[in-house]
XYZ file of C-alpha atoms in Angstrom:
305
model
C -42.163 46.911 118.898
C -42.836 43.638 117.249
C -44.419 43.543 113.888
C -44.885 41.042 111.078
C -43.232 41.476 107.820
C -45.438 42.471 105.685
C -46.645 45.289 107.940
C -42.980 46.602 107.157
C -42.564 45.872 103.573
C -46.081 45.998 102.280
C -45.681 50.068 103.043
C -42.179 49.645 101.814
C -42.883 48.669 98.709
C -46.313 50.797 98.308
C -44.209 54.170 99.020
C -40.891 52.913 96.823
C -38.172 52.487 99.569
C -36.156 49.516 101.144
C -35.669 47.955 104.575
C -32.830 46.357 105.830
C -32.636 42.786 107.055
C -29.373 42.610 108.636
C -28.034 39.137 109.824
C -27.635 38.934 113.926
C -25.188 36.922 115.761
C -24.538 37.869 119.050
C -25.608 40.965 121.603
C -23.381 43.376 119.704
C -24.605 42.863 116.558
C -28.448 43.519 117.894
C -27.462 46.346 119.985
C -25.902 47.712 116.474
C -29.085 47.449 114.114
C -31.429 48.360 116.985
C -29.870 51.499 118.069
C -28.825 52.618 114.449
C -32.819 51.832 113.566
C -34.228 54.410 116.481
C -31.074 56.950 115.856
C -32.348 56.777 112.091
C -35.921 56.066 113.435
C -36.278 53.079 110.455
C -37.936 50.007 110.543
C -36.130 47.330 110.599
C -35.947 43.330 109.974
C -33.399 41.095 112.130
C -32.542 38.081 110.578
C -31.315 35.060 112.123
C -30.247 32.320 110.048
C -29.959 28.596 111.101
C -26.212 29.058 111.650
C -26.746 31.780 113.864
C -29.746 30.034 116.166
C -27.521 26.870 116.580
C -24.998 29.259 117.320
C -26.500 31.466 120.456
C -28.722 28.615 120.794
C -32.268 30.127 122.864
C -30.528 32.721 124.999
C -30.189 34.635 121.178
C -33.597 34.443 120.213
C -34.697 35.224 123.673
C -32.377 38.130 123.218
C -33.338 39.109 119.376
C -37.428 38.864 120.954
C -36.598 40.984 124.445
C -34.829 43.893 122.387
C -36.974 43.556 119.054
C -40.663 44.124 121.447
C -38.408 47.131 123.708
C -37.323 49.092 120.530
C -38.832 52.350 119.809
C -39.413 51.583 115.729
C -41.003 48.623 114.064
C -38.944 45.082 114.060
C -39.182 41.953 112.291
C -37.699 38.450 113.935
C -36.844 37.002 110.668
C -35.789 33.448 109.999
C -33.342 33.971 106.794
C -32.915 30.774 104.296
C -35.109 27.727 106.225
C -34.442 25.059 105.013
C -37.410 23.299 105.824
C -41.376 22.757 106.838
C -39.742 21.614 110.374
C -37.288 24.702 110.464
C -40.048 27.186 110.054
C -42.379 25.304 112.312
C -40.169 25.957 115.080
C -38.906 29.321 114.353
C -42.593 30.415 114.685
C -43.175 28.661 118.066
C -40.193 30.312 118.743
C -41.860 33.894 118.456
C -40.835 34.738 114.750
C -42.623 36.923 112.783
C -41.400 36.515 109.721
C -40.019 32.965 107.893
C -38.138 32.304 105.232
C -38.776 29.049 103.424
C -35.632 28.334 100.837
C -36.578 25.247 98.755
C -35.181 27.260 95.613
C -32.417 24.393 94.700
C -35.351 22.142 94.684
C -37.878 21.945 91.585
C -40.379 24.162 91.035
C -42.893 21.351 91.936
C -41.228 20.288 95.116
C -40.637 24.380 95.866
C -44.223 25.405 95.414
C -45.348 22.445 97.595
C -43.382 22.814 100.540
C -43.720 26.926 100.074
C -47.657 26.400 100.000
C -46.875 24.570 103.311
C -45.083 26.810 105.469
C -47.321 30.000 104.126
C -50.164 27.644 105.511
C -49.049 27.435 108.851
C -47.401 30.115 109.324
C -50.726 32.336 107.771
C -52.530 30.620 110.623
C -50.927 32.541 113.612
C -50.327 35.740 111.439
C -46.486 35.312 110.455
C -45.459 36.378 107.055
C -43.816 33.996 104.533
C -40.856 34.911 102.229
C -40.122 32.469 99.442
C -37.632 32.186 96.523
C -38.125 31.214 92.858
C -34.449 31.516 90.663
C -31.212 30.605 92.850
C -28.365 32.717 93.503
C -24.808 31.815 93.474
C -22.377 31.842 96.527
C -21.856 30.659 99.740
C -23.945 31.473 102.783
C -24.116 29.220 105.899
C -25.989 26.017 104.213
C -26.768 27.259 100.938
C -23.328 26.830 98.687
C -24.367 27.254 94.861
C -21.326 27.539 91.979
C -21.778 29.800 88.920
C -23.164 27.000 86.843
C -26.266 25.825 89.012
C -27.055 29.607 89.112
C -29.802 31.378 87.442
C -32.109 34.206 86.835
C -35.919 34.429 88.087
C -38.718 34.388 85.242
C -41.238 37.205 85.591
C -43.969 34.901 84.723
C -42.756 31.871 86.691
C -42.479 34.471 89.392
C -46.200 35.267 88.814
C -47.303 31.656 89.062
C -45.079 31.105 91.538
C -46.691 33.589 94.012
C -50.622 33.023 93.299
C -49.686 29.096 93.650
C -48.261 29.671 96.844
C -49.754 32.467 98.907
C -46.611 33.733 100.081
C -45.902 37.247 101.012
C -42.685 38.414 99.321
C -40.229 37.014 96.700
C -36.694 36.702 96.915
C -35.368 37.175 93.163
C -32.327 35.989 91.323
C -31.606 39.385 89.698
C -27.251 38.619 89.228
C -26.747 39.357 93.050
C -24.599 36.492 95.101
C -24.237 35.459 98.462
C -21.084 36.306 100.421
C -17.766 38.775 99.608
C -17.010 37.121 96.128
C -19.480 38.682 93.888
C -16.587 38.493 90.619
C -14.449 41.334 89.821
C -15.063 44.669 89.262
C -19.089 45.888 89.517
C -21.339 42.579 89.200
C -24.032 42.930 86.622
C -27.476 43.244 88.169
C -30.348 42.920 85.558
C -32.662 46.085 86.120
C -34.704 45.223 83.314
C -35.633 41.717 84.897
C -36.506 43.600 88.123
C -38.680 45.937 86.167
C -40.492 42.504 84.575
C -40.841 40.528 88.098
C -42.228 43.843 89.418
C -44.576 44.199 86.928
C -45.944 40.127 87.494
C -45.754 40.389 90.924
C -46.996 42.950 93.370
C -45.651 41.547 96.399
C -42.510 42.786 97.869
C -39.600 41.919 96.165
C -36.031 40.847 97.984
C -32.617 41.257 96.939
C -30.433 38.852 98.860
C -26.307 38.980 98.266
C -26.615 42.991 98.609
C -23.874 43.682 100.947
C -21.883 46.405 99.032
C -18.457 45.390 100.477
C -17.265 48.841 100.759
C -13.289 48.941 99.621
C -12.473 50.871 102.642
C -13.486 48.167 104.759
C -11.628 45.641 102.726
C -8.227 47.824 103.095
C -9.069 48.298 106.464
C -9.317 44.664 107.446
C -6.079 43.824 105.065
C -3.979 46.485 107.104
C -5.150 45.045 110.318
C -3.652 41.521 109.268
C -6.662 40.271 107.677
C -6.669 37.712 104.593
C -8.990 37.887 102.361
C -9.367 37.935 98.267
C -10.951 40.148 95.714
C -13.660 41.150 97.162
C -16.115 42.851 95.699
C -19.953 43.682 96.588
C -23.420 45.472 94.962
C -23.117 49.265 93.680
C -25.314 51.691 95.828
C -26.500 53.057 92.538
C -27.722 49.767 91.574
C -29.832 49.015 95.151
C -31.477 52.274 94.677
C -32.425 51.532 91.184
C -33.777 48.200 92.460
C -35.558 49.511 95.007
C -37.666 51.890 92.660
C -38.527 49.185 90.876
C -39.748 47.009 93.618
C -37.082 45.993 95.533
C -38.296 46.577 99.354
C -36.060 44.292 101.306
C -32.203 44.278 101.120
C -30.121 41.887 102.984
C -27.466 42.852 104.606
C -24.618 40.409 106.394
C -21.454 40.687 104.882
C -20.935 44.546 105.599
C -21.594 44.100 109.229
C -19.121 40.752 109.596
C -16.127 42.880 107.607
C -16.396 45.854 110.144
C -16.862 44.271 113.059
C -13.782 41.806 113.062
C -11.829 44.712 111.018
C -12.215 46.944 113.836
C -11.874 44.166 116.642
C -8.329 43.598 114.569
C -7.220 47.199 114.654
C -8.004 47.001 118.692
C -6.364 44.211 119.127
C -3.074 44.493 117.286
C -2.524 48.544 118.497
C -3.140 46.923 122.307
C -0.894 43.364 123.050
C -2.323 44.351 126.697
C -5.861 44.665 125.800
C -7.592 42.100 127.299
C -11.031 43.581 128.561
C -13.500 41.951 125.765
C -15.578 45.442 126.330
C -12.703 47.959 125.267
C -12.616 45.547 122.095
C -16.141 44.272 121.340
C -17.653 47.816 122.449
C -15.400 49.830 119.167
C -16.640 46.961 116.919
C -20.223 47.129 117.713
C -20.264 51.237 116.980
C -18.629 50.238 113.007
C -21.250 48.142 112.649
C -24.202 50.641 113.704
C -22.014 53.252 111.727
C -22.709 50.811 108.624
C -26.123 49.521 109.455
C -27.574 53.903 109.531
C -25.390 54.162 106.268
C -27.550 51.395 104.865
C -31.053 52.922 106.122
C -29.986 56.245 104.613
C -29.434 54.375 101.127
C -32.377 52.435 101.064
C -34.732 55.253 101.831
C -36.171 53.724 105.291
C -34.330 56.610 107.342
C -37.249 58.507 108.576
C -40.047 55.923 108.228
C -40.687 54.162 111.352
C-alpha cells in the first residue's frame, strides 16, 4: 500500500529504528525490495532518482506505483536528489509521495527559498518533503562534490533550517559520501554531531552515502572480472548508532548495484551459452533481495510494517 513519508518515518524515528530507501532501476530491482519488505514484513521507501526516471522513462514509475499500491507493507515512491521546483512538480503529478528537493550546493538563502517552495506545493496534495542543509562528498548521478566543497551540517543551522522551511525530514552531512569511494579503511562518521542535529531538530533525520559496501561483494565482483578500486562503505555499527540517535532513513544504492552485476558476472562467465536474460537477471535479482532483508534486519524495520 501507498503511504507518504512521513507516515513511515515519523513512527520510525518516534520508536528509534531506520527504513530503507533503496534506489530502483528496473523490474528486478523492485521485485527485490518489495518482496524482501513483505518476507521481512518492513516498510519500505523506493527511491527513484532523475537518472533512473529518464532511464525507464513512464513505464518505471508506472511500474514503481502498480507494485508500491499491490504490496502487502507500507511503501514510499520517493524522488531521491531533485534538483529542482520543476523536478518535484512533476514527480508529484506523477503519483510520488515523497520528494526530495537537493538545493544543498546552493546558499543557504537560495536553499531555504526554493525548499520553502517545493514543501509548499507538495504540502498541498499531502506529499512529504525531504530537504538537505550541509553537502556530502562523492559522486551520485548529478550531484558530483570533491573533498574540499564538502562539509558538515550545523545543529543550529539545521534548526533554522527546518522551522524556515516546513519540510519534513533532513538529510545531514554527518562524514558519509555518495558512491563506493568513501576513503580507506572505516570513514569517520561524527556521532556526536548526530546527537546535536537530533537534539535541534525533531524531524526525521537521513543518512545518505550509507551503503556499507560489504568486502565480500567487492571480492566477489573482482573474481568475476570486475574492475573496480578501494572500495570501501559505512560500518553497521556506526548506522545503528545513528539510528538511535535519530537517524530514521538510510539510503541504500550502492549495495544493491555491486550484487546485482556481481552475480549477473558470475552467471555469465560460468555459462558462454547462457543466453536466456531470465536464467541471468532472475540469480541477480535474489542477491539483491538477499541484501535489501540484510539491511531491514540492521536498521531495526524488520517486523514493523
Amino acid at each position: 500500500m501507498l503511504v507518504t513519508g512521513m507516515e513511515i518515518l515519523s513512527k520510525a524515528r518516534k520508536e528509534g529504528y531506520g527504513v530503507g530507501a533503496f534506489n530502483v532501476n528496473n523490474m528486478e530491482f523492485v521485485q527485490a525490495v518489495l518482496e524482501a519488505a513483505e518476507e521481512a514484513r518492513s516498510p519500505v521507501l523506493l527511491a527513484l532518482s532523475e537518472g533512473a526516471m529518464k532511464y525507464g522513462g513512464k513505464a518505471l514509475t508506472t511500474l514503481v506505483k502498480e507494485m508500491g499500491r499491490d504490496a502487502r507493507v507500507p511503501v514510499c515512491i520517493h524522488l531521491d536528489h531533485g534538483s529542482s521546483y520543476e523536478s518535484c512538480l512533476k514527480a508529484i503529478q506523477m503519483g510520488f509521495t515523497s520528494v526530495m528537493i537537493d538545493k544543498s550546493h546552493e546558499d543557504t538563502e537560495t536553499n531555504i527559498r526554493e525548499t520553502k517552495r517545493v514543501v509548499e506545493a507538495a504540502h498541498a496534495l499531502g506529499v512529504s518533503v525531504e530537504a538537505e542543509i550541509g553537502r556530502l562528498g562523492g559522486v551520485e548521478e548529478h550531484v558530483v562534490v570533491s573533498a574540499e566543497d564538502a562539509f558538515l551540517t550545523n545543529p543550529e543551522e539545521a534548526r533554522m533550517f527546518m522551522e524556515a522551511t516546513g519540510a519534513d525530514y533532513l538529510a545531514v552531512a554527518i562524514g558519509t559520501s555518495h558512491g563506493a569511494y568513501k576513503g580507506k579503511g572505516r570513514p569517520f562518521i561524527d556521532h556526536e554531531r548526530i546527537r546535536a542535529i537530533a537534539a535541534a531538530v525533531p524531524n526525521p533525520l537521513v543518512m545518505h552515502g550509507a551503503s556499507s559496501v560489504p568486502q565480500q561483494l567487492v571480492e566477489r565482483f573482482r573474481s568475476a572480472g570486475g574492475e573496480i578500486g578501494e572500495a570501501a562503505g559505512i560500518h553497521p555499527e556506526d548506522i545503528q548508532k545513528g539510528i538511535k540517535a535519530g537517524i530514521a532513513k538510510i539510503n541504500t544504492d550502492t549495495d544493491l548495484r555491486l550484487g546485482f552485476v556481481a552475480v549477473m558476472r558470475e552467471v555469465l562467465g560460468g555459462s558462454a551459452k547462457e543466453f536466456d536474460p531470465r536464467k541471468i537477471l532472475g540469480p541477480a535479482r535474489e542477491e539483491m533481495k538477499k541484501i535489501v532483508k540484510a539491511r531491514m534486519e540492521l536498521f531495526g524495520s524488520a517486523g514493523k510494517a
